[in-house]
């Protein structure tokens, strides 16, 4: 049930015929090459990669620090701050999109990938803090206390004890953040105005409207877009699935 | 705990106030475009400039794409101190307004469409540069036909289009809603190019009985459905009424024009099975591509936009204007393929105006011929080696001599194209009648005119 | 003794300076979050009280945008479409998920990792890819029509994505495909946590399969149910990408959703206030959905 549409896509991607008819005896790689060239896939792929890596890096840093402050350091007021951050999980993107567009547009780097970067980082704070806080709370308090009695600074405790213990959670967070940033279409379509800086999802979107009847090309394009994430998924399946399931449950 | 509660509610209050302050108490600004008191036409005086040109010619292999490449190369060769930076975006209209309002990043040259949805709306919001001063310097009003230039004009009080000041310049490439036909199929059916409306309908009937698709059509993606309606309007309706309606120069009521007859004819063709099977689910791109691949006798589309791979394939087709039902002189909906304007917030106005001038020059027309597209201004002969192009030039010459250029009806209001699209889709879904379609268009028209009083 | 009294004060001192640094640690995230989420949320509310075209000065209209919605047929249509989509995004996948969970608990089939990976795959794909897949399937010469023709049901072929009747349900089916895997996985992994003792007890009571389902499986899956409902309901509320990339809301307005309307109002029709108002409505609805589900689920306890 689930597999069939996916197989159809793959089949059409390899089909030499425009209508995407599948003919197992005649597999054709040229579609991928054509798409790569025409949609300047390489360039947009780089844009997406750069964006996603930066988003993941920045998000991981700031959310783990923030979660540490809330969960371990018990900064005053952290309970309320956490509630506010949690509320963000409930706010749908559509509600903040319009003003966000106007605010970001006024910035000097408007219309480019940097606006998208900032937007994604901000949007990922809620889940990131929530996720890492849960991971940190699971660390036995005794470990942390003994570290501070030993005279370790908060940062040292963070680096030497907390981080290594929560590496799996970090990896999962990184993967999920990468996934959501890579797959985004809505945010990019509104914020990016410079056609050179379109992420790959948008480039394919434009491509799809132009070649609406060349199913084989479009399928090849779709496969290319999905490939990086699917590859990650294949290697890290368990983490992905666990991440989404447990994250949803804990929320 | 009490203290932190107060602290955080304090923080929230600050956030709220801060965010309100960010937008200013009411969002938006009230400054309008700047003035053009000094006009420079000598490129040497402009210094080193980078001109950002926005366009929708994303297909570098299409005639217009190739034309644009030549234009940019030719311009940069002629004026080495001015560099062109192109931004090609497919779906331009969605964001054009916001792009123009963006002070930091506004493009200099923009493709504003003729009509209310484009030039009218943008100029009335102060987003386009008033080009009257440049017009005086470059003499466009003298060199170019007024019926064409009229389509780039709007009144400075924002109430009317087709009159007032000049806000854009059309490029030297013509485009009109035309009927493409498959030469081989026409001959095989024992037909010749229809000279009258009745002949045209007969041709479609013959094709159908011979098992061919009389006319390719795809309306799933919306707005292209209007092309056929516009062609029918041009063939059935009184030209003066159409022009008056679009430019609001008289109080003509749509119900008094032959608009309903056009809509009815459109529906009749659908019901007679003259269109592609299940055309409501077919995107227009697919329909046109299928036509180019040899399926279908006719397709009504925009000249210069037939997506054939190479000249050999292009030569398989010809084009002609839908003949008038009343047998009168040919009229066609169309004009320049695109008109370009200068952003009011541009910081390279002089260079931009120079570029507009270049795009309307004889040289630009020659580039058009080179890529088998019909030019618009100047004198050209239908003597190329491409029969399709020759047809186009012949058609253009015909309309020019009969002064039969009709504006696109969707120019009449900023939302008219959406209304037409939705109404036509509803018409073919059997939800509304032709009368309803006309009534809806009238309502949109009246609402808009009211808002301009 | 001295040592013991010394360490609490040292510990307290460490905590105090820890909290100062802690605040610094918190700051970047708070700034990003505030700027991207909190401030725009309030701004949305603020914008919704104006009539603004995005460029020139805005006009205060108070609650007019919202009042206008009450009489606007498009808004009503968009939200009624959401109800239909809820059927496909929520009800259908959850039912299927529960069904598969019930079957699993009964027959104790072990699910291979491969199966899990595959049914979860649609959640990994971006909306553009999903749109391409389903556009192809439902196109006039696509797989669905071809299959119908092959079994002699030519008369049933339709222009699926161009028909006033079928476009919305068809898009809904595509939506089901995306959420189905998630629901199934949620429930299947959830049943693993239901203790077998409860099932044994039910069997002893002489409960048949159906009774067993309602008295053991379903209550045991309550947390998963809450999550599935929240996720899928909100997904149905937010549908934009799929519609935008296939029909743009057409034909006519037969497949518009609130998000599509938001986009068109704010960015194409230059009615930013109305767009913001729709955004506010969506936020309120999302909040209500979440609260109601939490309340109902807690009540059952």
XYZ file of C-alpha atoms in Angstrom, chain C:
301
model
C 32.198 18.962 60.729
C 33.899 21.985 59.366
C 34.097 20.421 55.975
C 30.418 19.708 55.944
C 29.480 23.200 56.816
C 31.858 24.573 54.248
C 30.568 22.660 51.269
C 26.952 23.915 51.319
C 28.163 27.475 51.197
C 30.567 26.655 48.414
C 27.806 24.818 46.642
C 25.525 27.811 47.033
C 28.177 30.146 45.691
C 28.712 27.878 42.722
C 24.987 27.832 42.084
C 24.748 31.612 42.128
C 27.508 32.181 39.625
C 26.200 29.172 37.731
C 22.908 30.881 37.285
C 24.522 34.000 35.892
C 26.334 31.994 33.273
C 23.204 29.961 32.886
C 21.385 33.023 31.777
C 24.016 33.623 29.159
C 23.568 30.070 27.963
C 19.879 30.670 27.684
C 20.160 33.935 25.860
C 20.975 32.978 22.259
C 18.130 30.507 22.090
C 15.754 32.981 23.686
C 16.731 35.710 21.291
C 16.299 33.519 18.233
C 13.037 32.148 19.550
C 11.721 35.512 20.548
C 12.562 37.100 17.251
C 11.245 34.313 15.063
C 8.278 33.024 17.021
C 7.109 35.191 19.895
C 7.321 38.587 18.304
C 5.675 37.535 15.027
C 2.871 35.841 16.939
C 1.950 39.118 18.579
C 2.544 40.964 15.349
C 0.128 38.663 13.561
C -2.485 39.598 16.079
C -1.638 43.247 15.622
C -1.653 43.097 11.814
C -5.026 41.417 11.845
C -6.580 44.611 13.138
C -5.525 46.560 10.081
C -6.240 46.711 6.407
C -2.845 46.787 4.777
C -1.488 46.113 1.322
C 2.041 45.511 2.475
C 3.468 48.765 1.182
C 1.606 51.942 1.907
C 0.169 52.979 5.217
C -2.159 50.643 7.017
C -5.679 51.457 8.075
C -7.047 50.529 11.444
C -10.171 48.429 11.084
C -10.406 46.794 14.472
C -12.243 43.494 14.317
C -13.481 44.045 10.775
C -11.295 41.360 9.255
C -12.767 38.789 11.607
C -16.315 39.993 11.190
C -15.787 39.928 7.449
C -14.904 36.265 7.751
C -18.318 35.445 9.124
C -19.915 36.465 5.850
C -17.091 35.440 3.535
C -18.050 32.285 1.635
C -14.420 31.503 0.840
C -13.430 31.227 4.493
C -16.352 28.970 5.204
C -15.457 26.858 2.214
C -11.818 26.623 3.237
C -12.637 25.452 6.737
C -15.268 23.029 5.513
C -12.557 21.559 3.323
C -10.436 21.183 6.441
C -13.184 19.041 7.937
C -13.018 16.767 4.906
C -9.253 16.654 5.161
C -9.508 15.711 8.818
C -11.342 12.609 7.680
C -8.427 11.649 5.489
C -5.489 12.865 7.551
C -6.833 11.784 10.927
C -9.785 9.469 11.057
C -8.753 7.091 8.319
C -5.099 6.616 9.292
C -5.887 6.351 12.985
C -8.536 3.728 12.346
C -6.164 1.786 10.144
C -3.461 2.160 12.755
C -5.712 0.869 15.508
C -6.832 -1.974 13.328
C -3.290 -3.036 12.610
C -2.437 -2.713 16.285
C -5.368 -4.942 17.197
C -4.322 -7.498 14.614
C -0.774 -7.437 15.857
C -1.719 -7.957 19.452
C -3.856 -10.867 18.428
C -1.634 -12.645 16.040
C 1.685 -11.540 17.476
C 3.384 -11.102 14.176
C 6.815 -9.642 14.613
C 7.390 -6.704 12.409
C 10.653 -6.578 10.674
C 12.692 -3.444 10.733
C 12.249 -3.264 6.995
C 8.501 -3.007 7.293
C 8.808 -0.289 9.886
C 11.184 1.700 7.765
C 9.032 1.511 4.723
C 5.741 2.541 6.241
C 7.413 5.445 7.935
C 9.052 6.637 4.742
C 6.323 9.060 3.649
C 7.032 11.145 6.730
C 10.581 11.583 5.547
C 9.736 12.844 2.116
C 9.358 16.484 1.346
C 6.028 17.806 0.177
C 7.334 18.488 -3.313
C 8.189 14.844 -3.810
C 4.825 13.758 -2.442
C 3.081 16.161 -4.791
C 4.991 14.811 -7.784
C 4.137 11.230 -6.881
C 0.433 11.798 -6.458
C 0.069 14.208 -9.343
C 1.327 11.451 -11.540
C -0.946 8.839 -10.092
C -4.028 10.976 -10.448
C -3.292 12.607 -13.783
C -5.625 11.951 -16.652
C -3.226 9.463 -18.186
C -1.772 8.374 -14.907
C -1.649 5.063 -13.152
C -5.087 5.181 -11.585
C -6.912 5.810 -14.810
C -4.722 3.321 -16.595
C -5.542 0.673 -14.013
C -9.258 1.393 -14.343
C -9.027 1.051 -18.092
C -7.099 -2.164 -17.781
C -9.873 -3.811 -15.796
C -12.528 -2.553 -18.149
C -13.809 0.242 -15.918
C -13.082 2.972 -18.427
C -16.287 4.739 -17.578
C -14.988 5.382 -14.108
C -11.929 7.263 -15.258
C -11.936 10.902 -14.238
C -9.875 14.022 -14.520
C -9.191 13.526 -10.838
C -7.311 16.706 -10.167
C -9.528 18.846 -12.339
C -12.884 17.729 -11.108
C -14.934 19.726 -8.656
C -16.100 16.607 -6.889
C -12.954 14.589 -6.698
C -10.059 16.959 -6.245
C -10.377 17.376 -2.500
C -10.952 13.699 -1.616
C -8.132 12.705 -3.908
C -5.746 15.112 -2.218
C -7.056 13.781 1.063
C -6.029 10.274 0.040
C -2.542 11.508 -0.652
C -2.604 12.966 2.834
C -3.702 9.662 4.320
C -0.733 8.051 2.671
C 1.597 10.390 4.502
C 0.160 10.014 7.986
C -0.826 6.379 7.785
C 2.629 5.037 8.492
C 3.115 7.269 11.489
C -0.141 6.156 13.071
C 0.493 2.497 12.444
C 3.945 2.718 13.955
C 2.720 4.639 16.955
C 0.068 2.122 17.787
C 2.064 -0.969 16.998
C 4.935 0.098 19.200
C 2.397 1.159 21.771
C 0.824 -2.274 21.991
C 4.199 -3.682 22.808
C 3.949 -1.811 26.084
C 0.602 -3.178 27.093
C 1.279 -5.866 29.594
C 0.210 -9.321 28.574
C -1.344 -9.833 31.969
C -4.168 -7.579 30.986
C -4.828 -9.668 27.927
C -4.700 -12.848 29.932
C -7.165 -11.391 32.392
C -9.498 -10.475 29.595
C -9.275 -13.953 28.133
C -10.092 -15.445 31.489
C -13.132 -13.226 31.619
C -14.178 -14.831 28.381
C -13.806 -11.703 26.293
C -13.949 -12.108 22.536
C -11.610 -10.298 20.192
C -13.745 -7.199 19.959
C -14.292 -6.843 23.694
C -10.615 -7.352 24.170
C -9.862 -4.547 21.808
C -12.118 -2.064 23.515
C -11.286 -2.950 27.067
C -7.568 -3.618 26.863
C -5.951 -2.429 23.658
C -7.692 0.860 23.242
C -7.243 2.161 26.784
C -3.670 0.967 26.753
C -3.027 3.035 23.682
C -4.457 6.177 25.142
C -1.247 8.208 25.149
C -0.475 7.151 21.599
C -4.001 7.983 20.571
C -3.655 11.451 22.025
C -0.448 12.011 20.136
C -1.791 10.635 16.878
C -4.886 12.759 17.124
C -2.957 15.908 17.892
C -0.404 15.415 15.144
C -2.863 14.446 12.439
C -5.516 17.014 13.309
C -2.986 19.801 13.245
C -1.533 18.443 10.022
C -4.986 18.559 8.446
C -5.427 22.112 9.686
C -2.185 23.247 8.140
C -2.350 21.677 4.677
C -0.676 23.970 2.185
C 2.185 22.405 0.277
C 0.233 19.509 -1.180
C -2.613 21.664 -2.457
C -0.373 24.461 -3.671
C 1.846 22.145 -5.673
C -0.968 20.276 -7.361
C -4.023 22.424 -7.869
C -3.324 25.783 -6.229
C -6.771 25.472 -4.727
C -8.581 24.701 -7.921
C -10.534 23.918 -9.894
C -12.442 27.019 -8.979
C -12.063 27.034 -5.238
C -12.855 23.407 -4.656
C -9.621 22.537 -2.936
C -8.689 25.668 -1.029
C -7.579 25.341 2.560
C -7.164 28.041 5.187
C -3.414 28.143 4.586
C -3.855 28.512 0.840
C -6.267 31.344 1.502
C -3.788 32.911 3.895
C -1.056 32.879 1.308
C -3.231 34.242 -1.448
C -4.697 36.980 0.722
C -1.442 38.150 2.216
C 0.881 37.850 -0.742
C -1.070 37.849 -3.984
C -4.082 39.936 -3.129
C -2.153 42.298 -0.897
C -4.646 42.001 1.940
C -2.121 41.418 4.674
C -4.536 42.087 7.518
C -6.913 39.371 6.368
C -4.041 36.949 5.891
C -2.760 37.642 9.390
C -6.267 37.159 10.756
C -6.457 33.711 9.194
C -3.105 32.971 10.788
C -4.433 33.971 14.183
C -7.487 31.777 13.691
C -5.293 28.814 12.821
C -3.186 29.350 15.933
C -6.255 29.495 18.140
C -7.689 26.372 16.549
C -4.425 24.490 16.982
C -4.302 25.463 20.631
C -7.907 24.447 21.172
C -7.322 21.078 19.524
C -4.332 20.379 21.734
C -6.081 21.482 24.917
C -9.247 19.531 24.175
C -7.335 16.353 23.464
C -5.299 16.684 26.633
C -8.415 17.388 28.656
C -10.373 14.479 27.198
C -7.517 12.069 27.597
C -6.899 13.094 31.173
C -10.574 12.857 32.004
C -10.772 9.245 31.026
C -8.369 8.533 33.822
